[in-house]
Short mmCIF file of C-alpha atoms and ligand atoms in Angstrom, two decimals:
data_model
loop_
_atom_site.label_atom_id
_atom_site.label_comp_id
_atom_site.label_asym_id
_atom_site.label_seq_id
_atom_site.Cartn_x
_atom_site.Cartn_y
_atom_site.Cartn_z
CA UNK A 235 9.48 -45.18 -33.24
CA UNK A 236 5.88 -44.49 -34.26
CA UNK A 237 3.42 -42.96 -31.87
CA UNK A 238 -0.07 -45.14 -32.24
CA UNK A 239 -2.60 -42.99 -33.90
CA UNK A 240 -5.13 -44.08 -31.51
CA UNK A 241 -3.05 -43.56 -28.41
CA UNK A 242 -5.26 -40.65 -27.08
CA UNK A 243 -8.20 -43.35 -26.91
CA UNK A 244 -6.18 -45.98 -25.14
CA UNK A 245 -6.74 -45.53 -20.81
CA UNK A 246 -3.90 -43.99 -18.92
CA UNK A 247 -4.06 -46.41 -16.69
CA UNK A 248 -2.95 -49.44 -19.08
CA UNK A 249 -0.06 -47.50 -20.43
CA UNK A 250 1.15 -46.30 -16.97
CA UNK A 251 1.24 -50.00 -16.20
CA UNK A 252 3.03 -50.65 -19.28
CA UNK A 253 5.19 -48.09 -19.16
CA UNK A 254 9.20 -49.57 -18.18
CA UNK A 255 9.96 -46.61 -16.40
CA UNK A 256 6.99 -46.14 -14.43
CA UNK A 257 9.04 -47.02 -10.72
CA UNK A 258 11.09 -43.67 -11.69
CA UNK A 259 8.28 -41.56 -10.25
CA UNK A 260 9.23 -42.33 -6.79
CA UNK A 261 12.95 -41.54 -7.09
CA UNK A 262 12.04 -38.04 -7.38
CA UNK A 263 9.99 -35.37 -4.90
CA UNK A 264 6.59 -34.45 -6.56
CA UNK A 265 5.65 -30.97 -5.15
CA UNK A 266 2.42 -30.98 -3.26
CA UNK A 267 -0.60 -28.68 -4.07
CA UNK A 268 -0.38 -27.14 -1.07
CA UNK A 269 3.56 -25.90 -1.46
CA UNK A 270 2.92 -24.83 -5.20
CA UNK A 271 -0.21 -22.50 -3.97
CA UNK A 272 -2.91 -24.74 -5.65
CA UNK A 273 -6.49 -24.07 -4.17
CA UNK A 274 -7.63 -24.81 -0.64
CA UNK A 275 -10.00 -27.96 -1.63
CA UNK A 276 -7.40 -29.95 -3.36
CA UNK A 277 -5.92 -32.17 -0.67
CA UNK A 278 -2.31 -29.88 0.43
CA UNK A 279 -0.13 -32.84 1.02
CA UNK A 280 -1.10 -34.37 -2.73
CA UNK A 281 1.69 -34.01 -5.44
CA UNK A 282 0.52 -31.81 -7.63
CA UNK A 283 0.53 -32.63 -11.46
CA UNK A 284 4.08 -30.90 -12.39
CA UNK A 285 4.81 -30.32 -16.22
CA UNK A 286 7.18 -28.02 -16.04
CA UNK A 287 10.83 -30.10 -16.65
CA UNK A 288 11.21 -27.52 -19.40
CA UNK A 289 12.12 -24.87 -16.97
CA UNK A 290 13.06 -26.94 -13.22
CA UNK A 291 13.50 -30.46 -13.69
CA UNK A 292 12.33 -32.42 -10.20
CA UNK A 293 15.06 -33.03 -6.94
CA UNK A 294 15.61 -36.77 -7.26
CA UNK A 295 16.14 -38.61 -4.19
CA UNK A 296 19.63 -40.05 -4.94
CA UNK A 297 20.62 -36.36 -5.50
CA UNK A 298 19.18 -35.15 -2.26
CA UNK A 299 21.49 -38.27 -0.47
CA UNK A 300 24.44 -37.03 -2.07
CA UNK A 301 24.62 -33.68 -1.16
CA UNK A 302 23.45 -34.57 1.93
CA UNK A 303 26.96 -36.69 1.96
CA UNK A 304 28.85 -33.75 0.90
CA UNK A 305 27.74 -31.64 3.11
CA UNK A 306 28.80 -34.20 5.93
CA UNK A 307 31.91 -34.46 4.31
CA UNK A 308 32.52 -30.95 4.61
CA UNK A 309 31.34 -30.76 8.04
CA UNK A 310 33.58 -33.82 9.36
CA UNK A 311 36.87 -33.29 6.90
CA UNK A 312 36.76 -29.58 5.57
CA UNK A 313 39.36 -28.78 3.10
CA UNK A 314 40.95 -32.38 3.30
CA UNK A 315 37.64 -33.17 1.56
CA UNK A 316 39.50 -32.19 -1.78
CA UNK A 317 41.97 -35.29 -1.40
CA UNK A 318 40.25 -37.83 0.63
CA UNK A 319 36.93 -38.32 0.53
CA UNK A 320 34.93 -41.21 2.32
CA UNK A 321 32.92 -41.89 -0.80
CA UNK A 322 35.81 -41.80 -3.11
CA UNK A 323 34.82 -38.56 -4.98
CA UNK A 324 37.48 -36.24 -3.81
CA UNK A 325 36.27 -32.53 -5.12
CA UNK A 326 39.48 -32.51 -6.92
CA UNK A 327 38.33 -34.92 -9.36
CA UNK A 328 34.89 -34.76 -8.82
CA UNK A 329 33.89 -32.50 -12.00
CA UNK A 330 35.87 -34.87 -13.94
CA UNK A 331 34.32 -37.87 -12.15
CA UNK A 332 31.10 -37.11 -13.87
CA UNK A 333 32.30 -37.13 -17.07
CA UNK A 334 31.61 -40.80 -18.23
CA UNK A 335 28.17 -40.49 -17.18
CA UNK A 336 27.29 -37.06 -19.42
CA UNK A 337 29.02 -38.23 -22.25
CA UNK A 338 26.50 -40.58 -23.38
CA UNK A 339 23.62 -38.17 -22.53
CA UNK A 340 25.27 -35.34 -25.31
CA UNK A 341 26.80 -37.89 -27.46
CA UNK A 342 30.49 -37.29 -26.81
CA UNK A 343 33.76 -38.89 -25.47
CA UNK A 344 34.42 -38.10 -21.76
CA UNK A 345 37.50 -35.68 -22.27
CA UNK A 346 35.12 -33.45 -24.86
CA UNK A 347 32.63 -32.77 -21.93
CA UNK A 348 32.96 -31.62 -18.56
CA UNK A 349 30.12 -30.13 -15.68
CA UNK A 350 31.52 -26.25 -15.13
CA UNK A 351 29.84 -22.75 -14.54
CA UNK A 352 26.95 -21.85 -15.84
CA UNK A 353 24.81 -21.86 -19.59
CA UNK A 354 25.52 -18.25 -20.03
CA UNK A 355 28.88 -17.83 -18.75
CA UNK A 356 30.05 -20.63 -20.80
CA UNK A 357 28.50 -19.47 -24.20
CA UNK A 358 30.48 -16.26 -23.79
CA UNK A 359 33.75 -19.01 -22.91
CA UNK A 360 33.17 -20.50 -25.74
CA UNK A 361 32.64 -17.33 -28.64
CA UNK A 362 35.80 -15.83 -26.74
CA UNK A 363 37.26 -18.70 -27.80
CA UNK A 364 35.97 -19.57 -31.07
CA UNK A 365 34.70 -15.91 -32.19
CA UNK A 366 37.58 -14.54 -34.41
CA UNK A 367 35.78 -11.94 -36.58
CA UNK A 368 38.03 -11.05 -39.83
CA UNK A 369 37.28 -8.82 -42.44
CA UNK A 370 35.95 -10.97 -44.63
CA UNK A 371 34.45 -13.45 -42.09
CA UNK A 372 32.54 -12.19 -39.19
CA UNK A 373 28.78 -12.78 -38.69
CA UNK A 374 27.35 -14.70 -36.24
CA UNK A 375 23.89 -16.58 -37.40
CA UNK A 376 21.65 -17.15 -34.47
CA UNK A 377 17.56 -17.05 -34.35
CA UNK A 378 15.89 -13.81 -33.72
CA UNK A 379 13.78 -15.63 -31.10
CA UNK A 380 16.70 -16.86 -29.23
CA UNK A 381 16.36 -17.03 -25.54
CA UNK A 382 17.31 -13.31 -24.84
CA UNK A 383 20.59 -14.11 -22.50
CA UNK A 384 21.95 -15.87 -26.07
CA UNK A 385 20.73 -12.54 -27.76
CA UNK A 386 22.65 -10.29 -25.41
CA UNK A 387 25.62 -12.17 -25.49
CA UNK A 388 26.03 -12.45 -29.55
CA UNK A 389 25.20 -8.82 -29.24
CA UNK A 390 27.84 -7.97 -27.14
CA UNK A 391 30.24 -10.31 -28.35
CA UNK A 392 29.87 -8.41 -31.64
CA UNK A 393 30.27 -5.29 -30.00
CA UNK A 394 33.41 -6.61 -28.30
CA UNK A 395 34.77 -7.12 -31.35
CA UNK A 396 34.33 -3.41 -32.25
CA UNK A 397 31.08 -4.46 -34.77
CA UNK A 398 27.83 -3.21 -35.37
CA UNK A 399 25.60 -5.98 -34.21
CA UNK A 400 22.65 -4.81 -36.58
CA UNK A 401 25.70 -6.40 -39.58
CA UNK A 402 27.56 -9.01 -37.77
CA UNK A 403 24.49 -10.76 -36.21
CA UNK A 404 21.89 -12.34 -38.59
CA UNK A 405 18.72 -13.07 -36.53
CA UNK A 406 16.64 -15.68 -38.26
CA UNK A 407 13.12 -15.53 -37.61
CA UNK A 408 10.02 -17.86 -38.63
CA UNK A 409 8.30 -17.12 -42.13
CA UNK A 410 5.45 -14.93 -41.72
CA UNK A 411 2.46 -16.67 -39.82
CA UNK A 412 4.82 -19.55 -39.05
CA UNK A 413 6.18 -20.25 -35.54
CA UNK A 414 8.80 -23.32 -36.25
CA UNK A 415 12.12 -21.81 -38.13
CA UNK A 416 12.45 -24.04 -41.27
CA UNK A 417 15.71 -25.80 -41.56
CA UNK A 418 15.58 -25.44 -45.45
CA UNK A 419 15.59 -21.35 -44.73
CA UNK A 420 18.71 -21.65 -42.22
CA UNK A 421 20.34 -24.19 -44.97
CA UNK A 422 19.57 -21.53 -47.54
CA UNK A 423 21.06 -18.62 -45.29
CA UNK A 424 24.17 -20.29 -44.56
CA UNK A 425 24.84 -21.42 -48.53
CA UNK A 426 24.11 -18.00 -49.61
CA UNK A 427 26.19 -15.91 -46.91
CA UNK A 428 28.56 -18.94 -45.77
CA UNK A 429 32.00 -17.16 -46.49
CA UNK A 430 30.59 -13.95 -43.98
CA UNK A 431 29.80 -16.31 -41.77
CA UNK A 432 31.92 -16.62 -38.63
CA UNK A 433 29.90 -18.90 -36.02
CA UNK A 434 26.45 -20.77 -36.60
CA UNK A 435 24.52 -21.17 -33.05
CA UNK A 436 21.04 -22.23 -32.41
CA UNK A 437 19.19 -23.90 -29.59
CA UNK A 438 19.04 -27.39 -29.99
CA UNK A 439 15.28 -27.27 -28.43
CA UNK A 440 13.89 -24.26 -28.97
CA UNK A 441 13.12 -22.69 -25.37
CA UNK A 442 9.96 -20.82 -26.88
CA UNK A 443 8.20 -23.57 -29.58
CA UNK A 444 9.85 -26.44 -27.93
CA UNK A 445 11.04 -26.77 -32.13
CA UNK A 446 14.01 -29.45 -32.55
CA UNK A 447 16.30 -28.35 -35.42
CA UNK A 448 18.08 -30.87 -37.38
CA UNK A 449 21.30 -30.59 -35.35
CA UNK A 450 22.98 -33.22 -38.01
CA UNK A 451 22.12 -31.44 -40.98
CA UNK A 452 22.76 -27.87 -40.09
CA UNK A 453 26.10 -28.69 -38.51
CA UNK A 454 27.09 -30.63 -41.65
CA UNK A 455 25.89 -27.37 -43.38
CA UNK A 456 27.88 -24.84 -41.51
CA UNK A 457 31.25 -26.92 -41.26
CA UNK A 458 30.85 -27.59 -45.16
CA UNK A 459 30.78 -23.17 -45.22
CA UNK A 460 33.83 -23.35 -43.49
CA UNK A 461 32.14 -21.85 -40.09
CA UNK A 462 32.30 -22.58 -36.51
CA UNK A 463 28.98 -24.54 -35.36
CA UNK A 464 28.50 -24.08 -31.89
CA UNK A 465 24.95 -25.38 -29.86
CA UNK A 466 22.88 -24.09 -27.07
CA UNK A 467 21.86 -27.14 -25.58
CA UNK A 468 19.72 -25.95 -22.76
CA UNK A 469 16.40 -27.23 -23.87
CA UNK A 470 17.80 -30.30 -25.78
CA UNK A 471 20.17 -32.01 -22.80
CA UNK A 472 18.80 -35.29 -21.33
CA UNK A 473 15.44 -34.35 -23.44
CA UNK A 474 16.77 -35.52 -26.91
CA UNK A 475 19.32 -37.57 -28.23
CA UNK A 476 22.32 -35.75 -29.31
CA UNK A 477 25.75 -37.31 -31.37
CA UNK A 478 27.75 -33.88 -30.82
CA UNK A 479 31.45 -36.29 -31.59
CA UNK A 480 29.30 -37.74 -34.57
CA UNK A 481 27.88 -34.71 -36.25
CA UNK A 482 31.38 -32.87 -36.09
CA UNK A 483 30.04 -29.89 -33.81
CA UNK A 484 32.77 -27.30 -32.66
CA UNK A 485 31.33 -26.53 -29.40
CA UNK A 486 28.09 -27.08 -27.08
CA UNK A 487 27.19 -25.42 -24.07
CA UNK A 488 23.98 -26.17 -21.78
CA UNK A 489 22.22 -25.39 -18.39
CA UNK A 490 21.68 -28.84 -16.35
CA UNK A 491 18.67 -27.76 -13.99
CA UNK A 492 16.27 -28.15 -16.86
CA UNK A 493 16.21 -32.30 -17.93
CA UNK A 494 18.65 -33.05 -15.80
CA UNK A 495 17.23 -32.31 -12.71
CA UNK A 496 20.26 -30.55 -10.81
CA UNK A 497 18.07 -27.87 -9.28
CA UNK A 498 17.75 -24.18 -9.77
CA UNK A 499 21.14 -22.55 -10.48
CA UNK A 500 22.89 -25.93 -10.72
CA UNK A 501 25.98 -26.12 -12.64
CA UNK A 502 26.71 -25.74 -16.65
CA UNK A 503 28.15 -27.75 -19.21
CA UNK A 504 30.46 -27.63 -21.97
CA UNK A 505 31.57 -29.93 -25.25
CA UNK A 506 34.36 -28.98 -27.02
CA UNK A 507 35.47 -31.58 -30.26
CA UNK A 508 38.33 -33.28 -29.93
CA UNK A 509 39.49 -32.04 -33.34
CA UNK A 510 40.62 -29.16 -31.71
CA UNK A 511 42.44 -31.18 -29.07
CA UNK A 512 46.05 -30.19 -31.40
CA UNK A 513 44.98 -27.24 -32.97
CA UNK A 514 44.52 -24.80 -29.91
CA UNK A 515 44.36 -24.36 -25.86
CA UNK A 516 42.30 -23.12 -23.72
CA UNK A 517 41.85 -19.10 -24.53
CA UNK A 518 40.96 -18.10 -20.96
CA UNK A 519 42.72 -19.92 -18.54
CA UNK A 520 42.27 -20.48 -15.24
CA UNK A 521 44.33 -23.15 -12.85
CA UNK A 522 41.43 -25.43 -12.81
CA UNK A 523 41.58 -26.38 -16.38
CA UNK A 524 45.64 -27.22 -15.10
CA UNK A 525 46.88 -30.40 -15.71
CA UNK A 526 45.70 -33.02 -12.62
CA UNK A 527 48.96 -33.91 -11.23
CA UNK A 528 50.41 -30.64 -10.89
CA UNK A 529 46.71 -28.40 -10.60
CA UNK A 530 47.68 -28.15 -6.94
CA UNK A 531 51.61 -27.55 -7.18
CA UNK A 532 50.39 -24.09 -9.07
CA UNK A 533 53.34 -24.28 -11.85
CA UNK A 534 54.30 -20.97 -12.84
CA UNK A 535 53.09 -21.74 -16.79
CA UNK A 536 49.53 -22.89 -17.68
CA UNK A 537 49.66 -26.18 -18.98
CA UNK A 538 46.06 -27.55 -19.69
CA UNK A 539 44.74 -31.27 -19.82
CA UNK A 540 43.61 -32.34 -22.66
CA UNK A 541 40.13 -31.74 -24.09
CA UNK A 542 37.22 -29.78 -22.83
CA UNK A 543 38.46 -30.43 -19.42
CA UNK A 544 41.76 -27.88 -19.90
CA UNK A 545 38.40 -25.10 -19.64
CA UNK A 546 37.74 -25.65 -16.83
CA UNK A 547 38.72 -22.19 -15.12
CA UNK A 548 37.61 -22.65 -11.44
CA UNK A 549 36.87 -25.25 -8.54
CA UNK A 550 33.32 -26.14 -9.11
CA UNK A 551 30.66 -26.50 -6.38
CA UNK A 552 30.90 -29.90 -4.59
CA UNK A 553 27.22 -29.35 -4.05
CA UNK A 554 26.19 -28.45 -7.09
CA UNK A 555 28.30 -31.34 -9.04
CA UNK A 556 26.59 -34.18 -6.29
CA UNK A 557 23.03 -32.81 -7.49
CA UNK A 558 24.27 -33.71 -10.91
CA UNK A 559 25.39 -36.98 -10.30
CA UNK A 560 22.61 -38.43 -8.65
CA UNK A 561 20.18 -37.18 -11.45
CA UNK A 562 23.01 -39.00 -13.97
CA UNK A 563 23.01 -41.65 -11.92
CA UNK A 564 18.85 -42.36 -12.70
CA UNK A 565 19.79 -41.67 -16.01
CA UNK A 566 22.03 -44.56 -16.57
CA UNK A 567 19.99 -47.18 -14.70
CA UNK A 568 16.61 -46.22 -16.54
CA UNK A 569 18.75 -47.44 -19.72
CA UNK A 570 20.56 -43.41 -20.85
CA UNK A 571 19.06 -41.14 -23.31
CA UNK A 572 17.31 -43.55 -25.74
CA UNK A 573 14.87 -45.01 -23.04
CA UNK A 574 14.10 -41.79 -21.19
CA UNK A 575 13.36 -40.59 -25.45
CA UNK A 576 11.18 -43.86 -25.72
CA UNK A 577 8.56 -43.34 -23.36
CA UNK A 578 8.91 -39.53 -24.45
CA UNK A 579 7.72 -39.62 -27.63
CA UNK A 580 4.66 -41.92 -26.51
CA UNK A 581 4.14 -39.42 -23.54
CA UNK A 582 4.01 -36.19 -25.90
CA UNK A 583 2.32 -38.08 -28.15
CA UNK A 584 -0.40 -38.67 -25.72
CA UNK A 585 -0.31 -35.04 -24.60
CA UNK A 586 -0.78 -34.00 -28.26
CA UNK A 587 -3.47 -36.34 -29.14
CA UNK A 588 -5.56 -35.48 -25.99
CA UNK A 589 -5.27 -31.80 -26.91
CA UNK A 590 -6.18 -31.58 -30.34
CA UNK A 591 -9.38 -33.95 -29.44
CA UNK A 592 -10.26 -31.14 -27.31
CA UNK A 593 -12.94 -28.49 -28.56
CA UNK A 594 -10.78 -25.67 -27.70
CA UNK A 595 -8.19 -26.79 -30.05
CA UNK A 596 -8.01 -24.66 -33.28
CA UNK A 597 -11.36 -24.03 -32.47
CA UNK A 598 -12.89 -21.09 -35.51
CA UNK A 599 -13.46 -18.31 -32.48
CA UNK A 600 -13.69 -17.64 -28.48
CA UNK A 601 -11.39 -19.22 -26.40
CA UNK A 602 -8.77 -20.92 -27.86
CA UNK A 603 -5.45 -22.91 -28.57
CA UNK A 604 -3.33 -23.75 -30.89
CA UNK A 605 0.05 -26.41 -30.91
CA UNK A 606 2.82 -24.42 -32.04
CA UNK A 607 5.42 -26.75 -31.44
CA UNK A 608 5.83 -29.04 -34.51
CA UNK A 609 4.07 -32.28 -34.95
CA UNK A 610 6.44 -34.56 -35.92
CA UNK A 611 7.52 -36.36 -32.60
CA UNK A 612 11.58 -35.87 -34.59
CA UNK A 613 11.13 -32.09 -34.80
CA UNK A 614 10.38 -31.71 -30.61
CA UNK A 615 11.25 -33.05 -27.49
CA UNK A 616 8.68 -33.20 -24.54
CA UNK A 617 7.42 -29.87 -24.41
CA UNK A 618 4.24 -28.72 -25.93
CA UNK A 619 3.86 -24.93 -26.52
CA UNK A 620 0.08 -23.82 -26.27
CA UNK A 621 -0.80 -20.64 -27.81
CA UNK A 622 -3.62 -18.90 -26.21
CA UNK A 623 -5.84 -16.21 -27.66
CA UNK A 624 -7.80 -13.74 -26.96
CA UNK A 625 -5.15 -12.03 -25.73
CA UNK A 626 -5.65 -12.12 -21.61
CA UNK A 627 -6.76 -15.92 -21.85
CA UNK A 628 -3.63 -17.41 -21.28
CA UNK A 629 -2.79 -15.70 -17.53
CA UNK A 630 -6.51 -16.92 -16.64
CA UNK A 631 -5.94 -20.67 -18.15
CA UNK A 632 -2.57 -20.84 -16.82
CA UNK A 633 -4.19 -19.20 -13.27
CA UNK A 634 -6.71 -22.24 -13.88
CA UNK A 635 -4.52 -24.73 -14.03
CA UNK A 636 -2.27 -23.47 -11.51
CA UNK A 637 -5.49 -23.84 -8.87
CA UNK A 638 -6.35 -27.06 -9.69
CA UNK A 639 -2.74 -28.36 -8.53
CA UNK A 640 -1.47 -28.58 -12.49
CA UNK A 641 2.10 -26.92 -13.01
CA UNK A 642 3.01 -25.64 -16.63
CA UNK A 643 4.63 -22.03 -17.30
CA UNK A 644 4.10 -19.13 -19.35
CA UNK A 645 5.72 -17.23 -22.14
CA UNK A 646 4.40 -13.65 -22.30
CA UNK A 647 1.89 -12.42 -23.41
CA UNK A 648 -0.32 -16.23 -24.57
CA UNK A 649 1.81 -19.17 -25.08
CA UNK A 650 2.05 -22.16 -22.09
CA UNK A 651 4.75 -24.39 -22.13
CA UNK A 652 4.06 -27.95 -20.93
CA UNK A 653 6.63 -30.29 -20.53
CA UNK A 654 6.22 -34.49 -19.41
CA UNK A 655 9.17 -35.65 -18.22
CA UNK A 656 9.37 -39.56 -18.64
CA UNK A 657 11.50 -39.90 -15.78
CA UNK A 658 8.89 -38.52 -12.85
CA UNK A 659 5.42 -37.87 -15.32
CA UNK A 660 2.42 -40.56 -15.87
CA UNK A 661 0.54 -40.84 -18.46
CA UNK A 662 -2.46 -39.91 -16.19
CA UNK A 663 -0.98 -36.78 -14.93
CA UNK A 664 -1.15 -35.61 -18.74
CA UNK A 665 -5.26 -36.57 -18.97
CA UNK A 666 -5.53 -34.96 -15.38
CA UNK A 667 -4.03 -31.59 -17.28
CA UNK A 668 -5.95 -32.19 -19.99
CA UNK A 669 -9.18 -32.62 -18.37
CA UNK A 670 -8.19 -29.58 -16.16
CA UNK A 671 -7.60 -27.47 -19.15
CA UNK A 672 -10.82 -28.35 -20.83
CA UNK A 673 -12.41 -27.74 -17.93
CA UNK A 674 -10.70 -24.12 -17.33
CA UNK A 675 -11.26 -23.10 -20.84
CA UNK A 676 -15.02 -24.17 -20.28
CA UNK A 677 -15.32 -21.73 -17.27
CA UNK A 678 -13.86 -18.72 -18.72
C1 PLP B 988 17.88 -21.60 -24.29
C2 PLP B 988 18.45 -20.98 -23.05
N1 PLP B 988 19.63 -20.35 -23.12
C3 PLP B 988 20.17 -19.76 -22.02
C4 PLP B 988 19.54 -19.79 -20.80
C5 PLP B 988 20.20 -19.10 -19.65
O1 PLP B 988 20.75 -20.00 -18.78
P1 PLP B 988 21.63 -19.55 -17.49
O2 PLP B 988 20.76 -18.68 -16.64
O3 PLP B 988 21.92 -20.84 -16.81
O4 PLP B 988 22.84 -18.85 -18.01
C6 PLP B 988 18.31 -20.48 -20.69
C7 PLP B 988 17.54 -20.60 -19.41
O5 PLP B 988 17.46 -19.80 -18.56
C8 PLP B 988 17.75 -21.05 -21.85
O6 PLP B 988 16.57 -21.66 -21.79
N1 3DJ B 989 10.20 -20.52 -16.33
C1 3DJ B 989 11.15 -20.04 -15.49
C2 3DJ B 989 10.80 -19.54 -14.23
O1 3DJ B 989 9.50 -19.53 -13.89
C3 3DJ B 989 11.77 -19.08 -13.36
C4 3DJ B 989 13.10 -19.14 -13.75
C5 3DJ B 989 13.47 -19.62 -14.98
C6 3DJ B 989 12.52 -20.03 -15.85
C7 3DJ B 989 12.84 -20.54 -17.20
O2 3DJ B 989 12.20 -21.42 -17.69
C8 3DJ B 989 13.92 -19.95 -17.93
C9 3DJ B 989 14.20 -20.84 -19.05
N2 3DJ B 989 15.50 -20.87 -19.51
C10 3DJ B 989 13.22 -20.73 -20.22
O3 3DJ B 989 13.21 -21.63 -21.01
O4 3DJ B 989 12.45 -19.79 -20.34
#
């Protein structure tokens, strides 16, 4: 898919109206200027113009209705809501239920995937489980600008182990001057220290540069070392497309409240390969991950199902799971991962070609921004990181935008992150942040 060179010229209006998945927008809640603290003149009960998917993705409407119905449920039925459930999602079943729906978002068969715990909990599942430092074999190769939670936990994982993080972890960072780690250095790590090499794990999307590594090609690089390749998928799920079953990936863990709009907190996900469906169990069991038909007779001996499912350690939040499904739910009826990707690329694209038209763009000094996030619409998903300098710009541009009802984030100390969302963002909320931008940068 190419983006149109001229697209910044064409009017948002046209491409809103051309746009497939323009009726999205009102399946979601838009916050309102007023709620997100925007100034006093903008009109309070307006939606604001929210690019910030990258860190909360939006509370759909179908996922307000169903926990809204589980909440009933558990108000009319209690407990009994576990094995008979008016809707036909009994909370035994229900993380399991969701399955089929996530498995096309990540790439995967149903049994390698299942909705449990949380991003962080889950990566240290996962290196318990697939960590087994020898002698000969025991680094873990991660980026030095990892999101710090993946930081501390290789840290203490190697610590765990009895190791000396400052050997066992090799922290990748960008070339000098450069932002985006190049995929020919992590190739080039991984051939030359491949037999030290225990487990490979970078972010799919990078949470900083919004960067998309070549998930195919460094996989294929770390299994051909002989190394566990695991992914943080955070950034990446229901952003990009993703073939974990395809591209032979060990394991794949990721945070759902980002691009798949299951609200702060909501609950985590996890991919294990089926190829190591004969080779090994569950590491950490708990009676969840027991199999269905006897999960509630509580057997003396653990015997898992199948598949990423037998990880499963504990009941997972009915609430948390129905916020889930009605966000898959949109998903699957705007057409799955490839559609929402679509309009994303044209939508970035547009974002992109509107900034760097703007005189604050690379400009030679004052004020100014530059794109870190790669250009190539393959090598990033929808989020745009702006780096600001002087230093001190950024917390007034961001305060700017902020006022004038437009919702990005910041990265201390002078990068923004903004993120359109194809499911719930227009093509003329990204002018309107444009415009504001210019505008803000004009003032300072
Ligand atoms: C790349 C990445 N990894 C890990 C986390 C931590 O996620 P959680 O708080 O759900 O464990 C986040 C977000 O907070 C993230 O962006
Ligand atoms: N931006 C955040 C915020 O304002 C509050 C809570 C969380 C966030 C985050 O975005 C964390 C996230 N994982 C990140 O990419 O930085």
């Amino acid at each position: 898919m190419e983006v149109p060179s001229d697209l910044q010229s064409q009017s948002p209006e046209l491409l809103d109206a051309r746009d497939a998945l323009r009726n999205f927008r009102d399946e979601f809640y838009l916050p309102t200027n007023g709620a997100v603290g925007a100034s006093k003149d903008l009109p309070a009960d307006q939606p604001c113009t929210y690019l910030c998917g990258n860190s909360l993705g939006l509370l759909s409407k179908q996922s307000e209705s169903l926990v809204q119905g589980e909440l009933k449920v558990w108000g009319s039925r209690g407990v009994v809501g576990h094995f008979n459930h008016p809707y036909g999602r009994e909370w035994v079943e229900f993380g399991e239920k969701l399955s089929p729906l996530l498995a096309p978002i990540v790439g995967a068969h149903s049994s390698e995937v299942i909705s449990m715990s949380t991003l962080t909990a889950n990566l240290h599942l996962m290196m318990n489980a697939f960590y087994h430092p020898t002698a000969e074999r025991f680094k873990i190769l991660c980026e030095a600008r990892a999101f710090p939670s993946d930081r501390y936990a290789f840290h203490s994982q190697a610590i765990a182990h009895g190791l000396d993080p400052k050997t066992a972890v090799i922290a990748m960072s960008p070339r000098e001057g450069e932002y985006a780690l190049r995929e020919e250095d992590i190739l080039d790590v991984i051939a030359k220290e491949g037999p030290s090499i225990a487990v490979v794990c970078f972010s799919g999307v990078q949470y900083y540069t919004g960067q998309l590594f070549n998930m195919q090609k460094i996989t294929h690089a770390g299994k051909h070392a002989g190394c566990i390749v695991g992914w943080d998928l955070a950034h990446a799920v229901g952003n990009v497309p993703i073939s974990l079953h395809d591209w032979g990936v060990d394991w794949a863990v990721w945070c759902t409240y980002k691009y798949l709009n299951s609200g702060a907190g909501g609950i985590g996900g996890l991919f294990v390969h089926s190829k190591w469906d004969h080779i090994k169990k569950p590491d950490y069991a708990g009676w969840w991950g027991q199999e269905l038909s006897t999960r509630f007779q509580m057997p003396e001996d653990f015997t898992p199902i199948p598949g990423a499912w037998g990880y499963q350690q504990s009941n997972p939040s009915c609430l948390t799971l129905a916020s889930l499904l009605g966000s898959l739910e949109i998903f699957q009826s705007a057409g799955g991962i490839q559609a929402t990707r679509s309009k994303s690329i044209l939508l970035t694209g547009y974002l992109e070609g509107l900034l760097r038209d703007s005189s604050f763009c690379e400009k030679a000094d004052g004020p100014k921004f530059v794109i870190i996030t790669p250009s190539d619409p393959y090598r990033r998903g929808a989020q745009l990181s702006l780096l600001f300098s002087p230093l001190g710009v950024m917390q007034k541009v961001l305060d700017g935008l902020k006022n004038a009802g437009v919702i990005g984030d910041e990265r201390e100390p002078d990068v923004i992150r903004l993120s359109p969302v194809p499911l719930y963002n227009t093509f003329a909320d990204v002018k309107h942040a444009v415009d504001v931008l210019e505008e803000v940068m004009r003032a300072l």
